[in-house]
Amino acid sequence: MFGNGNNNKLKIFSGRANRSLAEKIAVDLGSGMGRISIGDFPDGETSVRIDEDVRGRDVFIVQSICTPVNQNLMELLIMLDAFKRASPARITAVLPYYGYARQDRKDKGRVPISAKLVANLITKAGADRVLALDLHAAQIQGFFDIPVDHLYAVKELAKHVRSLDIVPDELVVLSPDEGSIKKALDFQKNVGGKIAMIDKRRTSATEVKQGHLLGAPIEGKSVIIYDDLISTGGTIAGAVRVAREFGAKKVYVGATHGVLCGKWMENLAKANIDQIAVTDSVPLSPEKMLPNIKVISVAGLFAKAIQRIHGNESISALFSDESPGEKK
Ligand code: R5P
């Protein structure tokens, strides 16, 4: 067993990146939030002070590595350092959104593997384990030499889609590129319908070309474009255009991480989308709440996982089926 007596009490702390999600998780766990002061020194450096005793505690630090990415990452590292020096029994970095995940390989010469660097930094700063959600590539788990528990929002998003009452015969799940096909297939397994995929080619960091459609016909169908994240919205806007060109009757979008940066507003507002569902892994400011955006909370999922980690119980048992991206 982990810890002993009262001293192994679970404690949830939050950085400033996604405090609303951390608070919901704490409510679900009935644990209350740990007390911590985080601020900025006049020169921009981050200051952290833990305002309660954490000696021997099972500490969970919630921080999304979302915009401002470098600030939120540095804040996480400084929090980890503060906790490491305060003698808790264990520190888990809870990362609803893992920034830098898309830089996960050398796809051209002389570029970094920043996703690996971030894993090294988190480990070195003091995390004993990591709890993450829909990593861009499941292989990122292997960048850590500490245990990583990997959650999937597919069931939360599928539950929302079922509430839309789409006739299964009319439903097609559409992967916007080949990289998301396994995730889309897993989603389709949860919602039913057929599967299709768009042939997407990236021409630069900000530009993509989409054209051909592979798989089930979508004319007259309700299409759900499913992806792990929406960043500038270029991929989604292009997929919507293809779906409409091929005669889709309704177009919905489901994605775990609503990063929404750069030209996202222009891209998504112009696209003809019936509804966009994202989770609260990244907080959406009021100006990002377009009328057709629906936020699905993953607080309950994280609360269950944290409870299980704390109690040394299986996380995979949370997902009755095989996990996406891990099928052989
Ligand atoms: C690509 O591999 C990802 O799954 C997303 O499709 C992509 O990162 C989204 O980026 P954007 O919204 O900027 O097109």
CSV table of C-alpha atoms and ligand atoms in Angstrom, one decimal:
chain,number,residue,atom,x,y,z
A,1,MET,CA,0.0,0.0,0.0
A,2,PHE,CA,1.0,3.6,-0.6
A,3,GLY,CA,1.8,5.6,2.5
A,4,ASN,CA,0.2,4.9,5.9
A,5,GLY,CA,-2.4,6.3,8.3
A,6,ASN,CA,-3.6,9.9,7.8
A,7,ASN,CA,-0.4,11.0,6.3
A,8,ASN,CA,-1.1,9.6,2.8
A,9,LYS,CA,-3.9,12.1,2.3
A,10,LEU,CA,-4.5,13.1,-1.2
A,11,LYS,CA,-3.9,16.8,-2.0
A,12,ILE,CA,-4.9,18.6,-5.2
A,13,PHE,CA,-2.9,21.7,-6.2
A,14,SER,CA,-3.3,23.9,-9.3
A,15,GLY,CA,-1.1,26.1,-11.3
A,16,ARG,CA,-2.7,29.1,-13.0
A,17,ALA,CA,-3.2,27.5,-16.4
A,18,ASN,CA,-6.5,25.7,-15.8
A,19,ARG,CA,-7.6,26.4,-12.2
A,20,SER,CA,-11.3,25.9,-13.1
A,21,LEU,CA,-10.7,22.3,-14.1
A,22,ALA,CA,-8.6,21.7,-11.0
A,23,GLU,CA,-11.4,23.0,-8.8
A,24,LYS,CA,-14.0,20.8,-10.5
A,25,ILE,CA,-11.7,17.8,-10.0
A,26,ALA,CA,-11.3,18.6,-6.3
A,27,VAL,CA,-15.1,19.0,-6.0
A,28,ASP,CA,-15.6,15.6,-7.6
A,29,LEU,CA,-13.0,14.1,-5.2
A,30,GLY,CA,-14.5,15.9,-2.2
A,31,SER,CA,-10.9,16.9,-1.3
A,32,GLY,CA,-10.8,20.7,-1.4
A,33,MET,CA,-7.9,22.5,-3.1
A,34,GLY,CA,-4.4,22.6,-1.6
A,35,ARG,CA,-3.3,26.1,-0.7
A,36,ILE,CA,-0.5,27.6,-2.8
A,37,SER,CA,0.5,31.2,-3.7
A,38,ILE,CA,1.7,31.7,-7.2
A,39,GLY,CA,2.7,35.1,-8.6
A,40,ASP,CA,5.1,37.0,-10.7
A,41,PHE,CA,8.2,39.0,-9.6
A,42,PRO,CA,8.5,42.4,-11.2
A,43,ASP,CA,11.0,41.1,-13.7
A,44,GLY,CA,8.6,38.4,-14.9
A,45,GLU,CA,10.0,35.4,-12.9
A,46,THR,CA,7.5,33.1,-11.3
A,47,SER,CA,7.2,33.0,-7.6
A,48,VAL,CA,5.7,29.9,-5.8
A,49,ARG,CA,5.0,29.2,-2.1
A,50,ILE,CA,3.1,26.2,-0.8
A,51,ASP,CA,0.9,27.5,2.0
A,52,GLU,CA,0.4,24.2,3.9
A,53,ASP,CA,2.3,21.2,5.1
A,54,VAL,CA,2.6,18.5,2.5
A,55,ARG,CA,5.1,16.2,4.2
A,56,GLY,CA,4.2,12.6,3.5
A,57,ARG,CA,1.1,13.6,1.3
A,58,ASP,CA,0.1,12.2,-2.1
A,59,VAL,CA,0.3,15.4,-4.1
A,60,PHE,CA,-1.4,16.0,-7.5
A,61,ILE,CA,-0.4,19.2,-9.4
A,62,VAL,CA,-2.9,20.1,-12.2
A,63,GLN,CA,-1.4,22.3,-14.9
A,64,SER,CA,-2.3,22.4,-18.6
A,65,ILE,CA,0.7,23.3,-20.8
A,66,CYS,CA,-1.4,25.6,-22.9
A,67,THR,CA,-1.1,29.3,-24.0
A,68,PRO,CA,1.0,31.0,-22.7
A,69,VAL,CA,2.8,27.7,-23.2
A,70,ASN,CA,6.3,28.6,-22.0
A,71,GLN,CA,5.0,30.5,-18.9
A,72,ASN,CA,2.7,27.6,-17.9
A,73,LEU,CA,5.4,25.0,-18.4
A,74,MET,CA,7.9,27.0,-16.4
A,75,GLU,CA,5.3,27.5,-13.7
A,76,LEU,CA,4.8,23.7,-13.6
A,77,LEU,CA,8.5,23.1,-13.2
A,78,ILE,CA,8.9,25.7,-10.4
A,79,MET,CA,5.9,24.1,-8.6
A,80,LEU,CA,7.4,20.7,-9.0
A,81,ASP,CA,10.7,22.0,-7.5
A,82,ALA,CA,8.9,23.6,-4.6
A,83,PHE,CA,7.0,20.3,-3.8
A,84,LYS,CA,10.1,18.1,-4.2
A,85,ARG,CA,11.8,20.2,-1.5
A,86,ALA,CA,8.7,19.9,0.8
A,87,SER,CA,8.9,16.1,1.4
A,88,PRO,CA,5.6,14.8,0.0
A,89,ALA,CA,5.4,11.0,-0.3
A,90,ARG,CA,4.7,11.3,-4.1
A,91,ILE,CA,4.1,14.0,-6.7
A,92,THR,CA,1.9,13.4,-9.8
A,93,ALA,CA,2.0,16.0,-12.6
A,94,VAL,CA,-1.6,16.1,-13.9
A,95,LEU,CA,-1.4,17.4,-17.5
A,96,PRO,CA,-4.8,17.8,-19.1
A,97,TYR,CA,-3.0,19.3,-22.1
A,98,TYR,CA,0.6,18.4,-22.9
A,99,GLY,CA,2.1,21.3,-25.0
A,100,TYR,CA,4.9,20.6,-27.4
A,101,ALA,CA,3.5,17.2,-28.0
A,102,ARG,CA,3.5,17.7,-31.8
A,103,GLN,CA,7.3,18.1,-31.8
A,104,ASP,CA,7.7,14.5,-31.1
A,105,ARG,CA,10.2,13.4,-33.8
A,106,LYS,CA,12.9,14.6,-36.1
A,107,ASP,CA,10.9,14.9,-39.3
A,108,LYS,CA,13.5,17.0,-40.9
A,109,GLY,CA,17.2,17.7,-40.2
A,110,ARG,CA,18.5,19.9,-37.3
A,111,VAL,CA,15.2,20.2,-35.4
A,112,PRO,CA,14.6,19.4,-31.7
A,113,ILE,CA,12.4,16.7,-30.2
A,114,SER,CA,10.8,19.2,-27.8
A,115,ALA,CA,8.2,16.7,-26.5
A,116,LYS,CA,11.1,14.7,-25.2
A,117,LEU,CA,12.8,17.7,-23.7
A,118,VAL,CA,9.6,18.7,-21.9
A,119,ALA,CA,9.4,15.1,-20.5
A,120,ASN,CA,13.0,15.4,-19.3
A,121,LEU,CA,12.3,18.7,-17.6
A,122,ILE,CA,9.1,17.5,-15.8
A,123,THR,CA,10.9,14.4,-14.5
A,124,LYS,CA,14.1,16.3,-13.5
A,125,ALA,CA,12.0,19.0,-11.7
A,126,GLY,CA,10.5,16.4,-9.4
A,127,ALA,CA,7.5,14.5,-10.8
A,128,ASP,CA,7.2,10.9,-9.7
A,129,ARG,CA,4.5,10.1,-12.2
A,130,VAL,CA,2.4,11.8,-14.9
A,131,LEU,CA,-1.3,11.7,-15.6
A,132,ALA,CA,-2.1,12.9,-19.1
A,133,LEU,CA,-5.0,13.2,-21.5
A,134,ASP,CA,-5.1,12.4,-25.2
A,135,LEU,CA,-1.4,12.9,-25.9
A,136,HIS,CA,-0.9,13.8,-29.5
A,137,ALA,CA,1.0,10.5,-29.9
A,138,ALA,CA,0.7,7.7,-27.4
A,139,GLN,CA,4.4,7.0,-27.8
A,140,ILE,CA,5.1,10.2,-25.9
A,141,GLN,CA,4.6,8.0,-22.8
A,142,GLY,CA,7.9,6.4,-23.7
A,143,PHE,CA,9.7,9.8,-23.4
A,144,PHE,CA,9.3,9.5,-19.6
A,145,ASP,CA,11.2,7.1,-17.4
A,146,ILE,CA,8.6,7.5,-14.7
A,147,PRO,CA,5.1,5.9,-14.8
A,148,VAL,CA,2.6,7.7,-17.2
A,149,ASP,CA,-1.1,7.1,-17.0
A,150,HIS,CA,-2.8,8.1,-20.2
A,151,LEU,CA,-6.5,9.0,-20.3
A,152,TYR,CA,-8.8,9.3,-23.3
A,153,ALA,CA,-11.7,11.7,-23.6
A,154,VAL,CA,-13.4,9.5,-26.3
A,155,LYS,CA,-16.2,8.3,-24.0
A,156,GLU,CA,-17.0,11.8,-22.7
A,157,LEU,CA,-17.2,13.1,-26.3
A,158,ALA,CA,-19.1,10.0,-27.5
A,159,LYS,CA,-21.7,10.5,-24.7
A,160,HIS,CA,-22.2,14.1,-25.9
A,161,VAL,CA,-22.7,12.9,-29.5
A,162,ARG,CA,-25.2,10.3,-28.5
A,163,SER,CA,-27.2,13.1,-26.9
A,164,LEU,CA,-27.5,14.8,-30.3
A,165,ASP,CA,-29.8,11.9,-31.4
A,166,ILE,CA,-28.3,11.4,-34.8
A,167,VAL,CA,-29.7,8.4,-36.6
A,168,PRO,CA,-26.9,5.8,-36.7
A,169,ASP,CA,-27.5,5.1,-40.4
A,170,GLU,CA,-26.9,8.7,-41.2
A,171,LEU,CA,-23.7,9.0,-39.1
A,172,VAL,CA,-20.2,9.1,-40.6
A,173,VAL,CA,-17.1,9.8,-38.4
A,174,LEU,CA,-14.5,11.6,-40.5
A,175,SER,CA,-10.8,11.7,-39.7
A,176,PRO,CA,-9.3,14.9,-41.0
A,177,ASP,CA,-6.0,13.2,-41.7
A,178,GLU,CA,-4.3,9.8,-41.6
A,179,GLY,CA,-2.7,10.7,-38.2
A,180,SER,CA,-6.0,10.8,-36.5
A,181,ILE,CA,-7.5,7.7,-38.1
A,182,LYS,CA,-7.0,5.4,-35.1
A,183,LYS,CA,-8.6,7.9,-32.8
A,184,ALA,CA,-11.5,8.4,-35.2
A,185,LEU,CA,-12.0,4.6,-35.4
A,186,ASP,CA,-12.1,4.3,-31.7
A,187,PHE,CA,-14.6,7.1,-31.6
A,188,GLN,CA,-16.7,5.4,-34.3
A,189,LYS,CA,-16.7,2.3,-32.1
A,190,ASN,CA,-18.3,4.3,-29.4
A,191,VAL,CA,-20.9,6.2,-31.4
A,192,GLY,CA,-21.6,3.8,-34.3
A,193,GLY,CA,-22.0,4.8,-38.0
A,194,LYS,CA,-19.4,4.6,-40.7
A,195,ILE,CA,-15.8,5.9,-41.1
A,196,ALA,CA,-14.1,8.1,-43.7
A,197,MET,CA,-10.8,9.9,-43.9
A,198,ILE,CA,-9.4,13.0,-45.7
A,199,ASP,CA,-6.1,13.0,-47.4
A,200,LYS,CA,-4.4,16.0,-45.8
A,201,ARG,CA,-0.9,17.2,-46.7
A,202,ARG,CA,0.8,19.9,-44.6
A,203,THR,CA,2.6,22.4,-46.8
A,204,SER,CA,4.0,24.5,-43.9
A,205,ALA,CA,3.6,24.9,-40.1
A,206,THR,CA,0.4,27.0,-40.7
A,207,GLU,CA,-0.8,25.8,-44.1
A,208,VAL,CA,-2.4,22.5,-45.1
A,209,LYS,CA,-4.0,21.1,-48.3
A,210,GLN,CA,-6.9,18.8,-48.2
A,211,GLY,CA,-8.7,17.1,-51.1
A,212,HIS,CA,-9.5,13.5,-51.5
A,213,LEU,CA,-12.0,11.6,-49.4
A,214,LEU,CA,-11.5,8.0,-48.6
A,215,GLY,CA,-13.9,5.5,-47.0
A,216,ALA,CA,-17.7,5.8,-46.6
A,217,PRO,CA,-19.7,8.2,-48.8
A,218,ILE,CA,-20.9,11.2,-46.9
A,219,GLU,CA,-23.5,12.7,-49.2
A,220,GLY,CA,-26.7,13.5,-47.2
A,221,LYS,CA,-25.0,12.3,-44.0
A,222,SER,CA,-24.3,13.8,-40.6
A,223,VAL,CA,-20.6,14.0,-40.4
A,224,ILE,CA,-18.5,14.2,-37.2
A,225,ILE,CA,-14.9,15.3,-37.8
A,226,TYR,CA,-12.9,13.9,-34.9
A,227,ASP,CA,-9.4,15.0,-34.0
A,228,ASP,CA,-7.2,15.3,-30.9
A,229,LEU,CA,-6.8,19.0,-31.0
A,230,ILE,CA,-7.9,22.2,-32.8
A,231,SER,CA,-5.0,24.7,-32.9
A,232,THR,CA,-5.4,27.3,-35.7
A,233,GLY,CA,-8.5,25.5,-36.9
A,234,GLY,CA,-7.0,25.2,-40.4
A,235,THR,CA,-7.2,21.4,-40.4
A,236,ILE,CA,-10.8,21.5,-39.3
A,237,ALA,CA,-11.9,24.3,-41.6
A,238,GLY,CA,-10.4,22.3,-44.6
A,239,ALA,CA,-12.1,19.1,-43.5
A,240,VAL,CA,-15.4,20.9,-43.2
A,241,ARG,CA,-15.0,22.3,-46.7
A,242,VAL,CA,-14.3,18.8,-48.1
A,243,ALA,CA,-17.3,17.4,-46.1
A,244,ARG,CA,-19.6,20.1,-47.5
A,245,GLU,CA,-18.2,19.6,-51.0
A,246,PHE,CA,-19.0,15.9,-50.8
A,247,GLY,CA,-22.6,16.7,-49.8
A,248,ALA,CA,-22.6,16.3,-46.0
A,249,LYS,CA,-26.0,17.4,-44.5
A,250,LYS,CA,-24.7,18.3,-41.1
A,251,VAL,CA,-21.1,18.8,-39.9
A,252,TYR,CA,-20.1,18.4,-36.3
A,253,VAL,CA,-16.6,18.6,-34.8
A,254,GLY,CA,-15.3,16.7,-31.8
A,255,ALA,CA,-11.8,17.3,-30.4
A,256,THR,CA,-10.2,16.8,-27.0
A,257,HIS,CA,-8.1,20.0,-26.8
A,258,GLY,CA,-9.5,23.4,-27.9
A,259,VAL,CA,-6.1,25.1,-28.2
A,260,LEU,CA,-7.6,27.8,-30.4
A,261,CYS,CA,-4.7,30.1,-31.4
A,262,GLY,CA,-3.5,32.1,-34.4
A,263,LYS,CA,-6.2,32.5,-37.1
A,264,TRP,CA,-8.6,30.1,-35.3
A,265,MET,CA,-11.5,32.5,-35.1
A,266,GLU,CA,-11.3,33.4,-38.8
A,267,ASN,CA,-11.0,29.7,-39.7
A,268,LEU,CA,-13.8,28.3,-37.5
A,269,ALA,CA,-16.2,31.2,-37.7
A,270,LYS,CA,-16.2,31.1,-41.5
A,271,ALA,CA,-16.5,27.3,-41.7
A,272,ASN,CA,-20.0,26.0,-41.9
A,273,ILE,CA,-20.1,23.9,-38.7
A,274,ASP,CA,-23.2,22.9,-36.8
A,275,GLN,CA,-21.4,22.3,-33.5
A,276,ILE,CA,-17.9,22.0,-32.2
A,277,ALA,CA,-17.4,20.0,-29.0
A,278,VAL,CA,-14.1,20.3,-27.1
A,279,THR,CA,-13.2,19.4,-23.5
A,280,ASP,CA,-12.1,21.7,-20.7
A,281,SER,CA,-8.5,20.4,-20.9
A,282,VAL,CA,-7.6,23.9,-22.1
A,283,PRO,CA,-9.7,26.7,-20.6
A,284,LEU,CA,-11.7,28.8,-23.1
A,285,SER,CA,-11.9,32.5,-22.3
A,286,PRO,CA,-15.4,34.1,-22.8
A,287,GLU,CA,-14.4,35.6,-26.2
A,288,LYS,CA,-13.5,32.0,-27.4
A,289,MET,CA,-17.0,30.7,-26.6
A,290,LEU,CA,-18.5,30.9,-30.1
A,291,PRO,CA,-22.2,30.2,-30.1
A,292,ASN,CA,-21.6,26.8,-31.7
A,293,ILE,CA,-18.9,25.7,-29.3
A,294,LYS,CA,-19.9,23.2,-26.5
A,295,VAL,CA,-17.5,22.4,-23.7
A,296,ILE,CA,-17.5,18.9,-22.3
A,297,SER,CA,-15.9,18.5,-18.9
A,298,VAL,CA,-13.2,15.9,-18.2
A,299,ALA,CA,-13.1,16.7,-14.5
A,300,GLY,CA,-15.0,13.5,-13.6
A,301,LEU,CA,-12.6,11.4,-15.7
A,302,PHE,CA,-9.5,13.0,-14.0
A,303,ALA,CA,-11.1,12.6,-10.5
A,304,LYS,CA,-11.7,8.9,-11.1
A,305,ALA,CA,-8.1,8.4,-12.3
A,306,ILE,CA,-6.6,10.4,-9.4
A,307,GLN,CA,-8.7,8.4,-6.9
A,308,ARG,CA,-7.4,5.2,-8.5
A,309,ILE,CA,-3.8,6.3,-8.6
A,310,HIS,CA,-4.1,7.3,-4.9
A,311,GLY,CA,-5.6,3.9,-4.1
A,312,ASN,CA,-3.2,1.9,-6.2
A,313,GLU,CA,-6.0,0.7,-8.5
A,314,SER,CA,-5.9,0.0,-12.2
A,315,ILE,CA,-6.4,3.0,-14.6
A,316,SER,CA,-7.0,0.8,-17.7
A,317,ALA,CA,-10.1,-0.5,-15.9
A,318,LEU,CA,-11.6,2.9,-16.5
A,319,PHE,CA,-11.6,2.1,-20.2
A,320,SER,CA,-13.5,-1.1,-20.8
A,321,ASP,CA,-12.4,-1.3,-24.4
A,322,GLU,CA,-8.9,-1.2,-25.9
A,323,SER,CA,-7.5,2.3,-25.9
A,324,PRO,CA,-7.1,4.3,-29.1
A,325,GLY,CA,-3.7,4.3,-30.7
A,326,GLU,CA,-2.7,1.2,-28.8
A,327,LYS,CA,-4.4,-1.4,-31.0
A,328,LYS,CA,-2.1,-4.0,-32.5
B,1,R5P,C1,-2.3,17.0,-36.5
B,1,R5P,O1,-1.5,16.1,-36.5
B,1,R5P,C2,-3.2,17.2,-35.3
B,1,R5P,O2,-3.9,16.1,-35.0
B,1,R5P,C3,-4.2,18.4,-35.6
B,1,R5P,O3,-5.0,18.0,-36.7
B,1,R5P,C4,-3.5,19.6,-35.9
B,1,R5P,O4,-2.4,19.8,-35.1
B,1,R5P,C5,-4.5,20.8,-35.8
B,1,R5P,O5,-3.8,22.0,-36.1
B,1,R5P,P1,-4.5,23.2,-36.8
B,1,R5P,O6,-5.8,23.4,-36.1
B,1,R5P,O7,-3.6,24.3,-36.7
B,1,R5P,O8,-4.8,22.8,-38.2
